[in-house]
mmCIF file of C-alpha atoms in Angstrom:
data_model
loop_
_atom_site.group_PDB
_atom_site.id
_atom_site.type_symbol
_atom_site.label_atom_id
_atom_site.label_comp_id
_atom_site.label_asym_id
_atom_site.label_seq_id
_atom_site.Cartn_x
_atom_site.Cartn_y
_atom_site.Cartn_z
ATOM 1 C CA GLN H 100 -1.259 -120.942 66.913
ATOM 2 C CA VAL H 101 -3.677 -122.292 69.579
ATOM 3 C CA GLN H 102 -5.111 -120.588 72.811
ATOM 4 C CA LEU H 103 -6.494 -122.718 75.803
ATOM 5 C CA VAL H 104 -8.257 -121.548 78.753
ATOM 6 C CA GLU H 105 -9.113 -123.400 81.480
ATOM 7 C CA SER H 106 -11.624 -122.979 84.287
ATOM 8 C CA GLY H 107 -13.487 -124.820 87.166
ATOM 9 C CA GLY H 108 -10.830 -125.690 89.527
ATOM 10 C CA GLY H 109 -11.470 -125.035 93.437
ATOM 11 C CA LEU H 110 -11.629 -126.493 96.635
ATOM 12 C CA VAL H 111 -13.565 -129.659 97.399
ATOM 13 C CA GLN H 112 -13.592 -132.209 100.327
ATOM 14 C CA ALA H 113 -12.421 -135.810 99.700
ATOM 15 C CA GLY H 114 -15.228 -137.804 98.004
ATOM 16 C CA GLY H 115 -16.361 -134.803 96.300
ATOM 17 C CA SER H 116 -16.534 -133.948 92.364
ATOM 18 C CA LEU H 117 -15.438 -131.161 90.373
ATOM 19 C CA ARG H 118 -15.477 -130.067 86.550
ATOM 20 C CA LEU H 119 -13.007 -128.673 84.601
ATOM 21 C CA SER H 120 -13.284 -126.943 81.247
ATOM 22 C CA CYS H 121 -11.018 -125.883 78.563
ATOM 23 C CA ALA H 122 -11.920 -123.764 75.693
ATOM 24 C CA ALA H 123 -9.774 -123.728 72.604
ATOM 25 C CA SER H 124 -9.467 -120.894 70.099
ATOM 26 C CA GLY H 125 -7.045 -119.918 67.209
ATOM 27 C CA SER H 126 -6.053 -122.733 64.834
ATOM 28 C CA ILE H 127 -7.880 -125.574 66.171
ATOM 29 C CA VAL H 128 -8.500 -127.402 62.931
ATOM 30 C CA SER H 129 -5.152 -128.638 63.356
ATOM 31 C CA ILE H 130 -5.699 -130.189 66.709
ATOM 32 C CA ASN H 131 -6.121 -134.014 66.909
ATOM 33 C CA ALA H 132 -6.742 -134.292 70.552
ATOM 34 C CA MET H 133 -6.993 -132.611 73.877
ATOM 35 C CA GLY H 134 -5.511 -133.467 76.927
ATOM 36 C CA TRP H 135 -5.436 -132.983 80.813
ATOM 37 C CA TYR H 136 -2.410 -132.892 82.557
ATOM 38 C CA ARG H 137 -1.476 -132.259 86.412
ATOM 39 C CA GLN H 138 1.468 -131.209 88.310
ATOM 40 C CA ALA H 139 1.343 -131.766 92.118
ATOM 41 C CA PRO H 140 4.275 -129.460 93.992
ATOM 42 C CA GLY H 141 7.527 -131.447 93.476
ATOM 43 C CA LYS H 142 6.509 -133.617 91.041
ATOM 44 C CA GLN H 143 6.690 -133.898 87.198
ATOM 45 C CA ARG H 144 3.535 -133.115 85.125
ATOM 46 C CA GLU H 145 1.783 -136.073 84.199
ATOM 47 C CA LEU H 146 -1.042 -137.033 81.491
ATOM 48 C CA VAL H 147 -4.547 -137.337 83.647
ATOM 49 C CA ALA H 148 -6.676 -138.389 80.331
ATOM 50 C CA ALA H 149 -6.785 -137.404 76.835
ATOM 51 C CA ILE H 150 -9.660 -137.529 74.014
ATOM 52 C CA THR H 151 -9.530 -137.363 69.910
ATOM 53 C CA SER H 152 -11.996 -135.225 68.115
ATOM 54 C CA GLY H 153 -13.629 -138.637 67.485
ATOM 55 C CA THR H 154 -13.895 -139.071 71.067
ATOM 56 C CA SER H 155 -11.572 -141.989 71.605
ATOM 57 C CA ALA H 156 -10.235 -141.671 75.271
ATOM 58 C CA ALA H 157 -7.394 -142.943 77.367
ATOM 59 C CA TYR H 158 -6.844 -142.430 81.131
ATOM 60 C CA ALA H 159 -4.057 -142.566 83.550
ATOM 61 C CA ASP H 160 -4.689 -145.910 85.703
ATOM 62 C CA SER H 161 -4.834 -143.628 88.948
ATOM 63 C CA VAL H 162 -7.992 -141.701 87.835
ATOM 64 C CA LYS H 163 -9.805 -144.844 85.726
ATOM 65 C CA GLY H 164 -13.422 -145.014 86.847
ATOM 66 C CA ARG H 165 -13.333 -141.529 88.485
ATOM 67 C CA PHE H 166 -12.471 -139.262 85.931
ATOM 68 C CA THR H 167 -14.280 -138.883 82.658
ATOM 69 C CA ILE H 168 -13.001 -136.803 79.830
ATOM 70 C CA SER H 169 -15.526 -135.630 77.178
ATOM 71 C CA ARG H 170 -15.448 -132.682 74.379
ATOM 72 C CA ASP H 171 -18.166 -130.522 72.439
ATOM 73 C CA ASN H 172 -16.534 -129.836 69.158
ATOM 74 C CA ALA H 173 -19.259 -127.190 68.450
ATOM 75 C CA LYS H 174 -18.107 -125.391 71.422
ATOM 76 C CA ASN H 175 -14.461 -126.263 70.729
ATOM 77 C CA THR H 176 -14.299 -127.147 74.289
ATOM 78 C CA VAL H 177 -12.981 -130.243 76.493
ATOM 79 C CA TYR H 178 -14.115 -131.305 79.837
ATOM 80 C CA LEU H 179 -12.826 -133.191 82.633
ATOM 81 C CA GLN H 180 -15.455 -134.305 85.172
ATOM 82 C CA MET H 181 -13.659 -135.642 88.225
ATOM 83 C CA ASN H 182 -15.487 -137.731 90.931
ATOM 84 C CA SER H 183 -14.467 -139.464 94.130
ATOM 85 C CA LEU H 184 -11.747 -137.037 94.440
ATOM 86 C CA LYS H 185 -9.041 -137.759 96.625
ATOM 87 C CA PRO H 186 -6.047 -135.631 98.408
ATOM 88 C CA GLU H 187 -3.661 -137.095 95.958
ATOM 89 C CA ASP H 188 -5.620 -135.447 93.170
ATOM 90 C CA THR H 189 -4.443 -131.936 94.433
ATOM 91 C CA ALA H 190 -2.584 -130.281 91.659
ATOM 92 C CA VAL H 191 -2.639 -127.721 89.119
ATOM 93 C CA TYR H 192 -4.370 -129.176 85.848
ATOM 94 C CA TYR H 193 -3.540 -128.086 82.746
ATOM 95 C CA CYS H 194 -5.153 -128.349 79.150
ATOM 96 C CA ASN H 195 -2.864 -129.126 76.156
ATOM 97 C CA ALA H 196 -3.258 -129.945 72.536
ATOM 98 C CA GLY H 197 -1.727 -132.802 71.106
ATOM 99 C CA LEU H 198 -1.957 -136.024 69.401
ATOM 100 C CA LEU H 199 -3.543 -139.388 70.505
ATOM 101 C CA GLY H 200 -2.405 -142.244 68.596
ATOM 102 C CA THR H 201 -4.343 -145.746 68.196
ATOM 103 C CA ASN H 202 -2.111 -146.982 70.756
ATOM 104 C CA GLY H 203 -3.111 -145.004 73.332
ATOM 105 C CA ASP H 204 -0.156 -142.864 73.668
ATOM 106 C CA TYR H 205 -0.519 -139.249 73.678
ATOM 107 C CA LEU H 206 1.965 -136.554 72.141
ATOM 108 C CA PRO H 207 1.721 -133.017 73.663
ATOM 109 C CA TYR H 208 2.250 -130.085 71.537
ATOM 110 C CA ASN H 209 3.710 -126.704 72.753
ATOM 111 C CA TYR H 210 -0.093 -125.473 73.810
ATOM 112 C CA TRP H 211 -0.713 -124.948 76.981
ATOM 113 C CA GLY H 212 -3.397 -123.495 79.394
ATOM 114 C CA GLN H 213 -2.885 -121.241 82.421
ATOM 115 C CA GLY H 214 -3.604 -124.011 84.557
ATOM 116 C CA THR H 215 -6.253 -124.137 87.260
ATOM 117 C CA GLN H 216 -5.904 -125.191 90.774
ATOM 118 C CA VAL H 217 -7.504 -128.278 92.249
ATOM 119 C CA THR H 218 -7.304 -129.061 96.025
ATOM 120 C CA VAL H 219 -8.830 -131.822 97.693
ATOM 121 C CA SER H 220 -8.964 -131.708 101.683
ATOM 122 C CA SER H 221 -9.080 -134.968 103.600
#
């Protein structure tokens, strides 16, 4: 089992920045990659970014150049630095453990955090 705990959400004005954190515990040696998803009201959950243990990363087109995913393996923590935030980035952000293939495709395992709300005001 893997436990994931997110933190760092909040309310920010458009153009501002936030950094989300996700601390992993449990059977983390089995984790190939970590990902951040988001879900806005009335919309499907979508992948925002993912990163392997070797720090190879993939991003959704909508966040490329604005968001950066990183990880600290010593702390078993993955981060999502979000800059130049837009109102359309408003969503609940979820951390996930999964598999990131060499083709950039991310396969989520059924390990999810509780989510953290990000609200961007215009």
